[in-house]
């Protein structure tokens, strides 16, 4: 540390590091906002799902999901100013089909899972410019849990299956196992320039 060159180099490194941290500061806060929005959104979805299953049984819960899931996403978006939704490589509701960016992130998540990363904490964010407007985009993987198998698993009760077939003739969202990536939360927000 006595050498003036070392001091100069260390000093420059500190400045560079500080610069990098500054440049990423808004992203950190956006990531935190996205995470906390997802906590609320996922909590509301799960609450609706559990209440519906308990009160009306599984087949009726399919209908409740069908009716309520889009509204829950719409409410979360309206309240927050973000666009909040779910997507997947294998969708049930065609409205949830991924756009190009979401598709590439979902593929990336599958590759990260293959490489041994836990699904539970998997996330990705990026600033994306489209038509001259910059967006902050964020995705968080959704792991398949045991409770999900009743409607997304390999063996589905025939009554539930009939309900799914009638509401979603193009349903691809079955055949999942515990630990699979069922899909992802996808959030985006316009950034001020
Ligand atoms: C009672 C049946 C049922 C259960 C249990 C269930 N889902 Fe679903 N899931 C649905 C229905 C119905 C939809 C389509 C909702 C819509 O029309 O927006 C759906 C849609 C989804 C989507 C949106 C993407 C798509 O395929 O359209 C994700 C992600 C998802 N479910 C994850 C889960 C997870 C994770 C669990 C377990 C915690 C779970 N689901 C449990 C019925 C169920």
JSON list of C-alpha atoms and ligand atoms in Angstrom, two decimals:
[
{"chain": "A", "resi": 1, "resn": "UNK", "atom": "CA", "xyz": [0.00, 0.00, 0.00]},
{"chain": "A", "resi": 2, "resn": "UNK", "atom": "CA", "xyz": [3.04, 2.26, 0.36]},
{"chain": "A", "resi": 3, "resn": "UNK", "atom": "CA", "xyz": [3.68, 2.34, -3.35]},
{"chain": "A", "resi": 4, "resn": "UNK", "atom": "CA", "xyz": [2.01, 5.44, -4.91]},
{"chain": "A", "resi": 5, "resn": "UNK", "atom": "CA", "xyz": [1.09, 3.35, -7.96]},
{"chain": "A", "resi": 6, "resn": "UNK", "atom": "CA", "xyz": [-0.79, 0.88, -5.76]},
{"chain": "A", "resi": 7, "resn": "UNK", "atom": "CA", "xyz": [-2.65, 3.74, -4.10]},
{"chain": "A", "resi": 8, "resn": "UNK", "atom": "CA", "xyz": [-3.54, 5.18, -7.49]},
{"chain": "A", "resi": 9, "resn": "UNK", "atom": "CA", "xyz": [-4.76, 1.82, -8.79]},
{"chain": "A", "resi": 10, "resn": "UNK", "atom": "CA", "xyz": [-6.74, 1.08, -5.61]},
{"chain": "A", "resi": 11, "resn": "UNK", "atom": "CA", "xyz": [-8.24, 4.57, -5.71]},
{"chain": "A", "resi": 12, "resn": "UNK", "atom": "CA", "xyz": [-9.29, 4.18, -9.33]},
{"chain": "A", "resi": 13, "resn": "UNK", "atom": "CA", "xyz": [-10.82, 0.80, -8.64]},
{"chain": "A", "resi": 14, "resn": "UNK", "atom": "CA", "xyz": [-12.84, 2.28, -5.80]},
{"chain": "A", "resi": 15, "resn": "UNK", "atom": "CA", "xyz": [-14.09, 5.06, -8.09]},
{"chain": "A", "resi": 16, "resn": "UNK", "atom": "CA", "xyz": [-14.98, 2.59, -10.81]},
{"chain": "A", "resi": 17, "resn": "UNK", "atom": "CA", "xyz": [-16.81, 0.38, -8.32]},
{"chain": "A", "resi": 18, "resn": "UNK", "atom": "CA", "xyz": [-18.69, 3.40, -6.96]},
{"chain": "A", "resi": 19, "resn": "UNK", "atom": "CA", "xyz": [-19.63, 4.37, -10.52]},
{"chain": "A", "resi": 20, "resn": "UNK", "atom": "CA", "xyz": [-20.95, 0.90, -11.26]},
{"chain": "A", "resi": 21, "resn": "UNK", "atom": "CA", "xyz": [-22.96, 0.82, -8.05]},
{"chain": "A", "resi": 22, "resn": "UNK", "atom": "CA", "xyz": [-24.50, 4.21, -8.91]},
{"chain": "A", "resi": 23, "resn": "UNK", "atom": "CA", "xyz": [-25.45, 3.16, -12.41]},
{"chain": "A", "resi": 24, "resn": "UNK", "atom": "CA", "xyz": [-27.32, 0.17, -11.02]},
{"chain": "A", "resi": 25, "resn": "UNK", "atom": "CA", "xyz": [-29.02, 1.93, -8.16]},
{"chain": "A", "resi": 26, "resn": "UNK", "atom": "CA", "xyz": [-32.38, 2.50, -9.90]},
{"chain": "A", "resi": 27, "resn": "UNK", "atom": "CA", "xyz": [-32.42, -1.14, -10.97]},
{"chain": "A", "resi": 28, "resn": "UNK", "atom": "CA", "xyz": [-31.96, -2.31, -7.41]},
{"chain": "A", "resi": 29, "resn": "UNK", "atom": "CA", "xyz": [-34.99, -0.34, -6.33]},
{"chain": "A", "resi": 30, "resn": "UNK", "atom": "CA", "xyz": [-37.02, -1.59, -9.31]},
{"chain": "A", "resi": 31, "resn": "UNK", "atom": "CA", "xyz": [-36.04, -5.17, -8.52]},
{"chain": "A", "resi": 32, "resn": "UNK", "atom": "CA", "xyz": [-37.16, -4.65, -4.93]},
{"chain": "A", "resi": 33, "resn": "UNK", "atom": "CA", "xyz": [-40.46, -3.14, -6.07]},
{"chain": "A", "resi": 34, "resn": "UNK", "atom": "CA", "xyz": [-41.02, -6.05, -8.45]},
{"chain": "A", "resi": 35, "resn": "UNK", "atom": "CA", "xyz": [-40.26, -8.60, -5.74]},
{"chain": "A", "resi": 36, "resn": "UNK", "atom": "CA", "xyz": [-42.68, -7.05, -3.28]},
{"chain": "A", "resi": 37, "resn": "UNK", "atom": "CA", "xyz": [-45.42, -6.70, -5.91]},
{"chain": "A", "resi": 38, "resn": "UNK", "atom": "CA", "xyz": [-45.03, -10.38, -6.73]},
{"chain": "A", "resi": 39, "resn": "UNK", "atom": "CA", "xyz": [-45.31, -11.29, -3.07]},
{"chain": "A", "resi": 40, "resn": "UNK", "atom": "CA", "xyz": [-48.69, -9.54, -2.92]},
{"chain": "A", "resi": 41, "resn": "UNK", "atom": "CA", "xyz": [-49.89, -10.82, -6.28]},
{"chain": "A", "resi": 42, "resn": "UNK", "atom": "CA", "xyz": [-48.85, -14.42, -5.58]},
{"chain": "A", "resi": 43, "resn": "UNK", "atom": "CA", "xyz": [-50.39, -14.20, -2.12]},
{"chain": "A", "resi": 44, "resn": "UNK", "atom": "CA", "xyz": [-53.72, -13.05, -3.57]},
{"chain": "A", "resi": 45, "resn": "UNK", "atom": "CA", "xyz": [-53.70, -15.81, -6.19]},
{"chain": "A", "resi": 46, "resn": "UNK", "atom": "CA", "xyz": [-52.91, -18.48, -3.64]},
{"chain": "A", "resi": 47, "resn": "UNK", "atom": "CA", "xyz": [-55.53, -17.19, -1.23]},
{"chain": "A", "resi": 48, "resn": "UNK", "atom": "CA", "xyz": [-58.23, -17.33, -3.95]},
{"chain": "A", "resi": 49, "resn": "UNK", "atom": "CA", "xyz": [-57.11, -20.79, -5.00]},
{"chain": "A", "resi": 50, "resn": "UNK", "atom": "CA", "xyz": [-57.09, -22.25, -1.50]},
{"chain": "A", "resi": 51, "resn": "UNK", "atom": "CA", "xyz": [-60.42, -20.66, -0.55]},
{"chain": "A", "resi": 52, "resn": "UNK", "atom": "CA", "xyz": [-62.06, -21.93, -3.75]},
{"chain": "A", "resi": 53, "resn": "UNK", "atom": "CA", "xyz": [-60.75, -25.49, -3.27]},
{"chain": "A", "resi": 54, "resn": "UNK", "atom": "CA", "xyz": [-61.87, -25.54, 0.36]},
{"chain": "A", "resi": 55, "resn": "UNK", "atom": "CA", "xyz": [-65.30, -24.06, -0.20]},
{"chain": "A", "resi": 56, "resn": "UNK", "atom": "CA", "xyz": [-66.30, -25.48, -3.58]},
{"chain": "A", "resi": 57, "resn": "UNK", "atom": "CA", "xyz": [-64.01, -28.41, -4.35]},
{"chain": "A", "resi": 58, "resn": "UNK", "atom": "CA", "xyz": [-61.38, -28.81, -7.02]},
{"chain": "A", "resi": 59, "resn": "UNK", "atom": "CA", "xyz": [-63.52, -28.78, -10.18]},
{"chain": "A", "resi": 60, "resn": "UNK", "atom": "CA", "xyz": [-65.26, -25.58, -9.14]},
{"chain": "A", "resi": 61, "resn": "UNK", "atom": "CA", "xyz": [-61.89, -24.09, -8.20]},
{"chain": "A", "resi": 62, "resn": "UNK", "atom": "CA", "xyz": [-60.88, -24.42, -11.85]},
{"chain": "A", "resi": 63, "resn": "UNK", "atom": "CA", "xyz": [-63.77, -22.17, -12.76]},
{"chain": "A", "resi": 64, "resn": "UNK", "atom": "CA", "xyz": [-62.86, -19.75, -9.96]},
{"chain": "A", "resi": 65, "resn": "UNK", "atom": "CA", "xyz": [-59.28, -19.57, -11.32]},
{"chain": "A", "resi": 66, "resn": "UNK", "atom": "CA", "xyz": [-60.64, -19.04, -14.79]},
{"chain": "A", "resi": 67, "resn": "UNK", "atom": "CA", "xyz": [-62.80, -16.16, -13.65]},
{"chain": "A", "resi": 68, "resn": "UNK", "atom": "CA", "xyz": [-60.54, -14.55, -11.09]},
{"chain": "A", "resi": 69, "resn": "UNK", "atom": "CA", "xyz": [-56.91, -15.00, -12.17]},
{"chain": "A", "resi": 70, "resn": "UNK", "atom": "CA", "xyz": [-57.09, -12.40, -14.98]},
{"chain": "A", "resi": 71, "resn": "UNK", "atom": "CA", "xyz": [-58.82, -9.90, -12.64]},
{"chain": "A", "resi": 72, "resn": "UNK", "atom": "CA", "xyz": [-56.21, -10.38, -9.93]},
{"chain": "A", "resi": 73, "resn": "UNK", "atom": "CA", "xyz": [-53.48, -9.57, -12.47]},
{"chain": "A", "resi": 74, "resn": "UNK", "atom": "CA", "xyz": [-55.42, -6.56, -13.75]},
{"chain": "A", "resi": 75, "resn": "UNK", "atom": "CA", "xyz": [-55.92, -5.20, -10.22]},
{"chain": "A", "resi": 76, "resn": "UNK", "atom": "CA", "xyz": [-52.24, -5.67, -9.38]},
{"chain": "A", "resi": 77, "resn": "UNK", "atom": "CA", "xyz": [-51.33, -3.76, -12.55]},
{"chain": "A", "resi": 78, "resn": "UNK", "atom": "CA", "xyz": [-53.81, -0.94, -11.97]},
{"chain": "A", "resi": 79, "resn": "UNK", "atom": "CA", "xyz": [-52.73, -0.37, -8.39]},
{"chain": "A", "resi": 80, "resn": "UNK", "atom": "CA", "xyz": [-49.00, -0.41, -9.05]},
{"chain": "A", "resi": 81, "resn": "UNK", "atom": "CA", "xyz": [-48.47, 1.19, -12.45]},
{"chain": "A", "resi": 82, "resn": "UNK", "atom": "CA", "xyz": [-46.56, -1.91, -13.53]},
{"chain": "A", "resi": 83, "resn": "UNK", "atom": "CA", "xyz": [-47.82, -4.50, -15.96]},
{"chain": "A", "resi": 84, "resn": "UNK", "atom": "CA", "xyz": [-48.15, -7.64, -13.87]},
{"chain": "A", "resi": 85, "resn": "UNK", "atom": "CA", "xyz": [-48.83, -11.05, -15.38]},
{"chain": "A", "resi": 86, "resn": "UNK", "atom": "CA", "xyz": [-47.89, -14.72, -15.50]},
{"chain": "A", "resi": 87, "resn": "UNK", "atom": "CA", "xyz": [-46.50, -16.61, -18.43]},
{"chain": "A", "resi": 88, "resn": "UNK", "atom": "CA", "xyz": [-45.11, -20.05, -19.26]},
{"chain": "A", "resi": 89, "resn": "UNK", "atom": "CA", "xyz": [-43.58, -22.20, -22.00]},
{"chain": "A", "resi": 90, "resn": "UNK", "atom": "CA", "xyz": [-46.72, -24.37, -21.65]},
{"chain": "A", "resi": 91, "resn": "UNK", "atom": "CA", "xyz": [-49.77, -22.20, -21.10]},
{"chain": "A", "resi": 92, "resn": "UNK", "atom": "CA", "xyz": [-53.31, -22.98, -20.08]},
{"chain": "A", "resi": 93, "resn": "UNK", "atom": "CA", "xyz": [-54.79, -19.57, -20.88]},
{"chain": "A", "resi": 94, "resn": "UNK", "atom": "CA", "xyz": [-53.59, -18.46, -24.34]},
{"chain": "A", "resi": 95, "resn": "UNK", "atom": "CA", "xyz": [-53.56, -14.87, -23.07]},
{"chain": "A", "resi": 96, "resn": "UNK", "atom": "CA", "xyz": [-50.57, -15.91, -20.95]},
{"chain": "A", "resi": 97, "resn": "UNK", "atom": "CA", "xyz": [-48.45, -16.94, -23.96]},
{"chain": "A", "resi": 98, "resn": "UNK", "atom": "CA", "xyz": [-44.96, -15.41, -23.71]},
{"chain": "A", "resi": 99, "resn": "UNK", "atom": "CA", "xyz": [-43.76, -12.59, -25.94]},
{"chain": "A", "resi": 100, "resn": "UNK", "atom": "CA", "xyz": [-40.29, -12.88, -27.51]},
{"chain": "A", "resi": 101, "resn": "UNK", "atom": "CA", "xyz": [-38.41, -11.49, -24.52]},
{"chain": "A", "resi": 102, "resn": "UNK", "atom": "CA", "xyz": [-40.38, -13.60, -22.03]},
{"chain": "A", "resi": 103, "resn": "UNK", "atom": "CA", "xyz": [-39.82, -16.69, -24.16]},
{"chain": "A", "resi": 104, "resn": "UNK", "atom": "CA", "xyz": [-36.05, -16.19, -24.11]},
{"chain": "A", "resi": 105, "resn": "UNK", "atom": "CA", "xyz": [-36.02, -15.63, -20.35]},
{"chain": "A", "resi": 106, "resn": "UNK", "atom": "CA", "xyz": [-38.13, -18.76, -19.76]},
{"chain": "A", "resi": 107, "resn": "UNK", "atom": "CA", "xyz": [-35.63, -20.73, -21.86]},
{"chain": "A", "resi": 108, "resn": "UNK", "atom": "CA", "xyz": [-32.79, -19.20, -19.85]},
{"chain": "A", "resi": 109, "resn": "UNK", "atom": "CA", "xyz": [-34.54, -20.28, -16.61]},
{"chain": "A", "resi": 110, "resn": "UNK", "atom": "CA", "xyz": [-34.78, -23.88, -17.88]},
{"chain": "A", "resi": 111, "resn": "UNK", "atom": "CA", "xyz": [-31.06, -23.83, -18.68]},
{"chain": "A", "resi": 112, "resn": "UNK", "atom": "CA", "xyz": [-30.21, -22.41, -15.25]},
{"chain": "A", "resi": 113, "resn": "UNK", "atom": "CA", "xyz": [-32.31, -25.14, -13.62]},
{"chain": "A", "resi": 114, "resn": "UNK", "atom": "CA", "xyz": [-30.48, -27.78, -15.67]},
{"chain": "A", "resi": 115, "resn": "UNK", "atom": "CA", "xyz": [-27.22, -26.27, -14.41]},
{"chain": "A", "resi": 116, "resn": "UNK", "atom": "CA", "xyz": [-28.38, -26.87, -10.83]},
{"chain": "A", "resi": 117, "resn": "UNK", "atom": "CA", "xyz": [-29.69, -23.47, -9.76]},
{"chain": "A", "resi": 118, "resn": "UNK", "atom": "CA", "xyz": [-32.69, -23.59, -7.36]},
{"chain": "A", "resi": 119, "resn": "UNK", "atom": "CA", "xyz": [-35.94, -22.50, -9.03]},
{"chain": "A", "resi": 120, "resn": "UNK", "atom": "CA", "xyz": [-37.29, -20.81, -5.92]},
{"chain": "A", "resi": 121, "resn": "UNK", "atom": "CA", "xyz": [-34.98, -17.80, -6.11]},
{"chain": "A", "resi": 122, "resn": "UNK", "atom": "CA", "xyz": [-34.52, -17.63, -9.87]},
{"chain": "A", "resi": 123, "resn": "UNK", "atom": "CA", "xyz": [-35.07, -14.17, -11.35]},
{"chain": "A", "resi": 124, "resn": "UNK", "atom": "CA", "xyz": [-33.89, -12.00, -14.22]},
{"chain": "A", "resi": 125, "resn": "UNK", "atom": "CA", "xyz": [-34.21, -8.33, -15.07]},
{"chain": "A", "resi": 126, "resn": "UNK", "atom": "CA", "xyz": [-33.18, -6.10, -17.93]},
{"chain": "A", "resi": 127, "resn": "UNK", "atom": "CA", "xyz": [-33.76, -2.65, -19.37]},
{"chain": "A", "resi": 128, "resn": "UNK", "atom": "CA", "xyz": [-35.31, -3.09, -22.79]},
{"chain": "A", "resi": 129, "resn": "UNK", "atom": "CA", "xyz": [-35.79, -0.37, -25.40]},
{"chain": "A", "resi": 130, "resn": "UNK", "atom": "CA", "xyz": [-38.71, -0.67, -27.79]},
{"chain": "A", "resi": 131, "resn": "UNK", "atom": "CA", "xyz": [-39.91, 2.03, -30.20]},
{"chain": "A", "resi": 132, "resn": "UNK", "atom": "CA", "xyz": [-37.68, 4.58, -28.48]},
{"chain": "A", "resi": 133, "resn": "UNK", "atom": "CA", "xyz": [-39.19, 3.84, -25.05]},
{"chain": "A", "resi": 134, "resn": "UNK", "atom": "CA", "xyz": [-37.19, 2.13, -22.32]},
{"chain": "A", "resi": 135, "resn": "UNK", "atom": "CA", "xyz": [-38.86, -0.45, -20.09]},
{"chain": "A", "resi": 136, "resn": "UNK", "atom": "CA", "xyz": [-37.67, -2.17, -16.98]},
{"chain": "A", "resi": 137, "resn": "UNK", "atom": "CA", "xyz": [-38.58, -5.83, -17.31]},
{"chain": "A", "resi": 138, "resn": "UNK", "atom": "CA", "xyz": [-38.41, -8.43, -14.58]},
{"chain": "A", "resi": 139, "resn": "UNK", "atom": "CA", "xyz": [-39.25, -12.12, -14.35]},
{"chain": "A", "resi": 140, "resn": "UNK", "atom": "CA", "xyz": [-39.33, -14.57, -11.46]},
{"chain": "A", "resi": 141, "resn": "UNK", "atom": "CA", "xyz": [-39.65, -18.33, -11.90]},
{"chain": "A", "resi": 142, "resn": "UNK", "atom": "CA", "xyz": [-42.64, -20.16, -10.36]},
{"chain": "A", "resi": 143, "resn": "UNK", "atom": "CA", "xyz": [-41.81, -23.61, -8.99]},
{"chain": "A", "resi": 144, "resn": "UNK", "atom": "CA", "xyz": [-44.40, -26.40, -9.20]},
{"chain": "A", "resi": 145, "resn": "UNK", "atom": "CA", "xyz": [-45.54, -27.44, -5.72]},
{"chain": "A", "resi": 146, "resn": "UNK", "atom": "CA", "xyz": [-47.56, -30.47, -4.67]},
{"chain": "A", "resi": 147, "resn": "UNK", "atom": "CA", "xyz": [-50.85, -28.56, -4.49]},
{"chain": "A", "resi": 148, "resn": "UNK", "atom": "CA", "xyz": [-50.43, -27.49, -8.14]},
{"chain": "A", "resi": 149, "resn": "UNK", "atom": "CA", "xyz": [-50.37, -31.08, -9.41]},
{"chain": "A", "resi": 150, "resn": "UNK", "atom": "CA", "xyz": [-54.12, -31.43, -8.91]},
{"chain": "A", "resi": 151, "resn": "UNK", "atom": "CA", "xyz": [-54.60, -29.19, -11.94]},
{"chain": "A", "resi": 152, "resn": "UNK", "atom": "CA", "xyz": [-51.18, -29.14, -13.62]},
{"chain": "A", "resi": 153, "resn": "UNK", "atom": "CA", "xyz": [-49.81, -32.61, -12.87]},
{"chain": "A", "resi": 154, "resn": "UNK", "atom": "CA", "xyz": [-49.61, -35.89, -14.73]},
{"chain": "A", "resi": 155, "resn": "UNK", "atom": "CA", "xyz": [-52.68, -37.56, -13.24]},
{"chain": "A", "resi": 156, "resn": "UNK", "atom": "CA", "xyz": [-55.69, -35.30, -13.02]},
{"chain": "A", "resi": 157, "resn": "UNK", "atom": "CA", "xyz": [-59.06, -36.27, -11.59]},
{"chain": "A", "resi": 158, "resn": "UNK", "atom": "CA", "xyz": [-61.55, -36.88, -14.41]},
{"chain": "A", "resi": 159, "resn": "UNK", "atom": "CA", "xyz": [-64.02, -34.28, -13.18]},
{"chain": "A", "resi": 160, "resn": "UNK", "atom": "CA", "xyz": [-61.27, -31.65, -13.06]},
{"chain": "A", "resi": 161, "resn": "UNK", "atom": "CA", "xyz": [-60.01, -32.78, -16.43]},
{"chain": "A", "resi": 162, "resn": "UNK", "atom": "CA", "xyz": [-63.46, -32.34, -18.00]},
{"chain": "A", "resi": 163, "resn": "UNK", "atom": "CA", "xyz": [-63.74, -28.86, -16.53]},
{"chain": "A", "resi": 164, "resn": "UNK", "atom": "CA", "xyz": [-60.30, -27.94, -17.88]},
{"chain": "A", "resi": 165, "resn": "UNK", "atom": "CA", "xyz": [-61.12, -29.33, -21.34]},
{"chain": "A", "resi": 166, "resn": "UNK", "atom": "CA", "xyz": [-64.29, -27.32, -21.60]},
{"chain": "A", "resi": 167, "resn": "UNK", "atom": "CA", "xyz": [-62.71, -24.02, -20.51]},
{"chain": "A", "resi": 168, "resn": "UNK", "atom": "CA", "xyz": [-59.30, -24.49, -22.16]},
{"chain": "A", "resi": 169, "resn": "UNK", "atom": "CA", "xyz": [-59.49, -26.60, -25.32]},
{"chain": "A", "resi": 170, "resn": "UNK", "atom": "CA", "xyz": [-55.84, -25.75, -26.07]},
{"chain": "A", "resi": 171, "resn": "UNK", "atom": "CA", "xyz": [-54.53, -26.40, -22.55]},
{"chain": "A", "resi": 172, "resn": "UNK", "atom": "CA", "xyz": [-50.82, -27.28, -22.52]},
{"chain": "A", "resi": 173, "resn": "UNK", "atom": "CA", "xyz": [-50.29, -26.79, -18.79]},
{"chain": "A", "resi": 174, "resn": "UNK", "atom": "CA", "xyz": [-50.42, -30.40, -17.56]},
{"chain": "A", "resi": 175, "resn": "UNK", "atom": "CA", "xyz": [-47.78, -33.08, -17.01]},
{"chain": "A", "resi": 176, "resn": "UNK", "atom": "CA", "xyz": [-45.72, -31.05, -14.53]},
{"chain": "A", "resi": 177, "resn": "UNK", "atom": "CA", "xyz": [-43.84, -32.61, -11.60]},
{"chain": "A", "resi": 178, "resn": "UNK", "atom": "CA", "xyz": [-42.91, -31.09, -8.23]},
{"chain": "A", "resi": 179, "resn": "UNK", "atom": "CA", "xyz": [-39.88, -28.83, -8.70]},
{"chain": "A", "resi": 180, "resn": "UNK", "atom": "CA", "xyz": [-40.50, -28.17, -12.40]},
{"chain": "A", "resi": 181, "resn": "UNK", "atom": "CA", "xyz": [-40.68, -24.57, -13.53]},
{"chain": "A", "resi": 182, "resn": "UNK", "atom": "CA", "xyz": [-44.43, -24.08, -13.96]},
{"chain": "A", "resi": 183, "resn": "UNK", "atom": "CA", "xyz": [-43.93, -20.62, -15.44]},
{"chain": "A", "resi": 184, "resn": "UNK", "atom": "CA", "xyz": [-42.94, -17.17, -14.29]},
{"chain": "A", "resi": 185, "resn": "UNK", "atom": "CA", "xyz": [-44.25, -13.89, -13.03]},
{"chain": "A", "resi": 186, "resn": "UNK", "atom": "CA", "xyz": [-43.51, -11.20, -15.58]},
{"chain": "A", "resi": 187, "resn": "UNK", "atom": "CA", "xyz": [-43.50, -7.51, -14.67]},
{"chain": "A", "resi": 188, "resn": "UNK", "atom": "CA", "xyz": [-42.67, -4.46, -16.69]},
{"chain": "A", "resi": 189, "resn": "UNK", "atom": "CA", "xyz": [-42.62, -0.74, -16.12]},
{"chain": "A", "resi": 190, "resn": "UNK", "atom": "CA", "xyz": [-41.98, 2.25, -18.38]},
{"chain": "A", "resi": 191, "resn": "UNK", "atom": "CA", "xyz": [-38.88, 4.17, -17.30]},
{"chain": "A", "resi": 192, "resn": "UNK", "atom": "CA", "xyz": [-38.71, 7.97, -17.40]},
{"chain": "A", "resi": 193, "resn": "UNK", "atom": "CA", "xyz": [-35.96, 9.15, -19.68]},
{"chain": "B", "resi": 1, "resn": "LIG", "atom": "C1", "xyz": [-57.89, -25.75, -9.16]},
{"chain": "B", "resi": 1, "resn": "LIG", "atom": "C2", "xyz": [-56.97, -25.96, -10.24]},
{"chain": "B", "resi": 1, "resn": "LIG", "atom": "C3", "xyz": [-55.62, -25.27, -10.20]},
{"chain": "B", "resi": 1, "resn": "LIG", "atom": "C4", "xyz": [-54.64, -25.43, -9.26]},
{"chain": "B", "resi": 1, "resn": "LIG", "atom": "C5", "xyz": [-54.68, -26.27, -8.01]},
{"chain": "B", "resi": 1, "resn": "LIG", "atom": "C6", "xyz": [-53.53, -24.63, -9.73]},
{"chain": "B", "resi": 1, "resn": "LIG", "atom": "N1", "xyz": [-53.82, -24.02, -10.90]},
{"chain": "B", "resi": 1, "resn": "LIG", "atom": "FE1", "xyz": [-52.60, -22.86, -12.03]},
{"chain": "B", "resi": 1, "resn": "LIG", "atom": "N2", "xyz": [-54.07, -22.50, -13.32]},
{"chain": "B", "resi": 1, "resn": "LIG", "atom": "C7", "xyz": [-55.35, -23.02, -13.23]},
{"chain": "B", "resi": 1, "resn": "LIG", "atom": "C8", "xyz": [-56.20, -22.38, -14.22]},
{"chain": "B", "resi": 1, "resn": "LIG", "atom": "C9", "xyz": [-57.66, -22.65, -14.45]},
{"chain": "B", "resi": 1, "resn": "LIG", "atom": "C10", "xyz": [-55.38, -21.47, -14.91]},
{"chain": "B", "resi": 1, "resn": "LIG", "atom": "C11", "xyz": [-55.78, -20.53, -16.03]},
{"chain": "B", "resi": 1, "resn": "LIG", "atom": "C12", "xyz": [-56.21, -19.19, -15.40]},
{"chain": "B", "resi": 1, "resn": "LIG", "atom": "C13", "xyz": [-56.65, -18.17, -16.41]},
{"chain": "B", "resi": 1, "resn": "LIG", "atom": "O1", "xyz": [-57.53, -18.46, -17.23]},
{"chain": "B", "resi": 1, "resn": "LIG", "atom": "O2", "xyz": [-56.10, -17.06, -16.37]},
{"chain": "B", "resi": 1, "resn": "LIG", "atom": "C14", "xyz": [-54.05, -21.57, -14.31]},
{"chain": "B", "resi": 1, "resn": "LIG", "atom": "C15", "xyz": [-52.97, -20.81, -14.74]},
{"chain": "B", "resi": 1, "resn": "LIG", "atom": "C16", "xyz": [-51.73, -20.85, -14.16]},
{"chain": "B", "resi": 1, "resn": "LIG", "atom": "C17", "xyz": [-50.59, -20.07, -14.60]},
{"chain": "B", "resi": 1, "resn": "LIG", "atom": "C18", "xyz": [-50.56, -19.04, -15.72]},
{"chain": "B", "resi": 1, "resn": "LIG", "atom": "C19", "xyz": [-49.97, -19.57, -16.99]},
{"chain": "B", "resi": 1, "resn": "LIG", "atom": "C20", "xyz": [-50.95, -20.40, -17.79]},
{"chain": "B", "resi": 1, "resn": "LIG", "atom": "O3", "xyz": [-50.69, -21.59, -17.92]},
{"chain": "B", "resi": 1, "resn": "LIG", "atom": "O4", "xyz": [-51.96, -19.86, -18.28]},
{"chain": "B", "resi": 1, "resn": "LIG", "atom": "C21", "xyz": [-49.56, -20.39, -13.78]},
{"chain": "B", "resi": 1, "resn": "LIG", "atom": "C22", "xyz": [-48.13, -19.85, -13.84]},
{"chain": "B", "resi": 1, "resn": "LIG", "atom": "C23", "xyz": [-50.07, -21.33, -12.82]},
{"chain": "B", "resi": 1, "resn": "LIG", "atom": "N3", "xyz": [-51.39, -21.62, -13.07]},
{"chain": "B", "resi": 1, "resn": "LIG", "atom": "C24", "xyz": [-49.32, -21.85, -11.79]},
{"chain": "B", "resi": 1, "resn": "LIG", "atom": "C25", "xyz": [-49.85, -22.62, -10.77]},
{"chain": "B", "resi": 1, "resn": "LIG", "atom": "C26", "xyz": [-49.11, -23.01, -9.60]},
{"chain": "B", "resi": 1, "resn": "LIG", "atom": "C27", "xyz": [-47.66, -22.65, -9.32]},
{"chain": "B", "resi": 1, "resn": "LIG", "atom": "C28", "xyz": [-49.96, -23.73, -8.81]},
{"chain": "B", "resi": 1, "resn": "LIG", "atom": "C29", "xyz": [-49.69, -24.30, -7.43]},
{"chain": "B", "resi": 1, "resn": "LIG", "atom": "C30", "xyz": [-49.28, -23.36, -6.41]},
{"chain": "B", "resi": 1, "resn": "LIG", "atom": "C31", "xyz": [-51.24, -23.80, -9.51]},
{"chain": "B", "resi": 1, "resn": "LIG", "atom": "N4", "xyz": [-51.13, -23.12, -10.67]},
{"chain": "B", "resi": 1, "resn": "LIG", "atom": "C32", "xyz": [-52.35, -24.49, -9.04]},
{"chain": "B", "resi": 1, "resn": "LIG", "atom": "C33", "xyz": [-55.78, -23.97, -12.35]},
{"chain": "B", "resi": 1, "resn": "LIG", "atom": "C34", "xyz": [-55.10, -24.37, -11.22]}
]
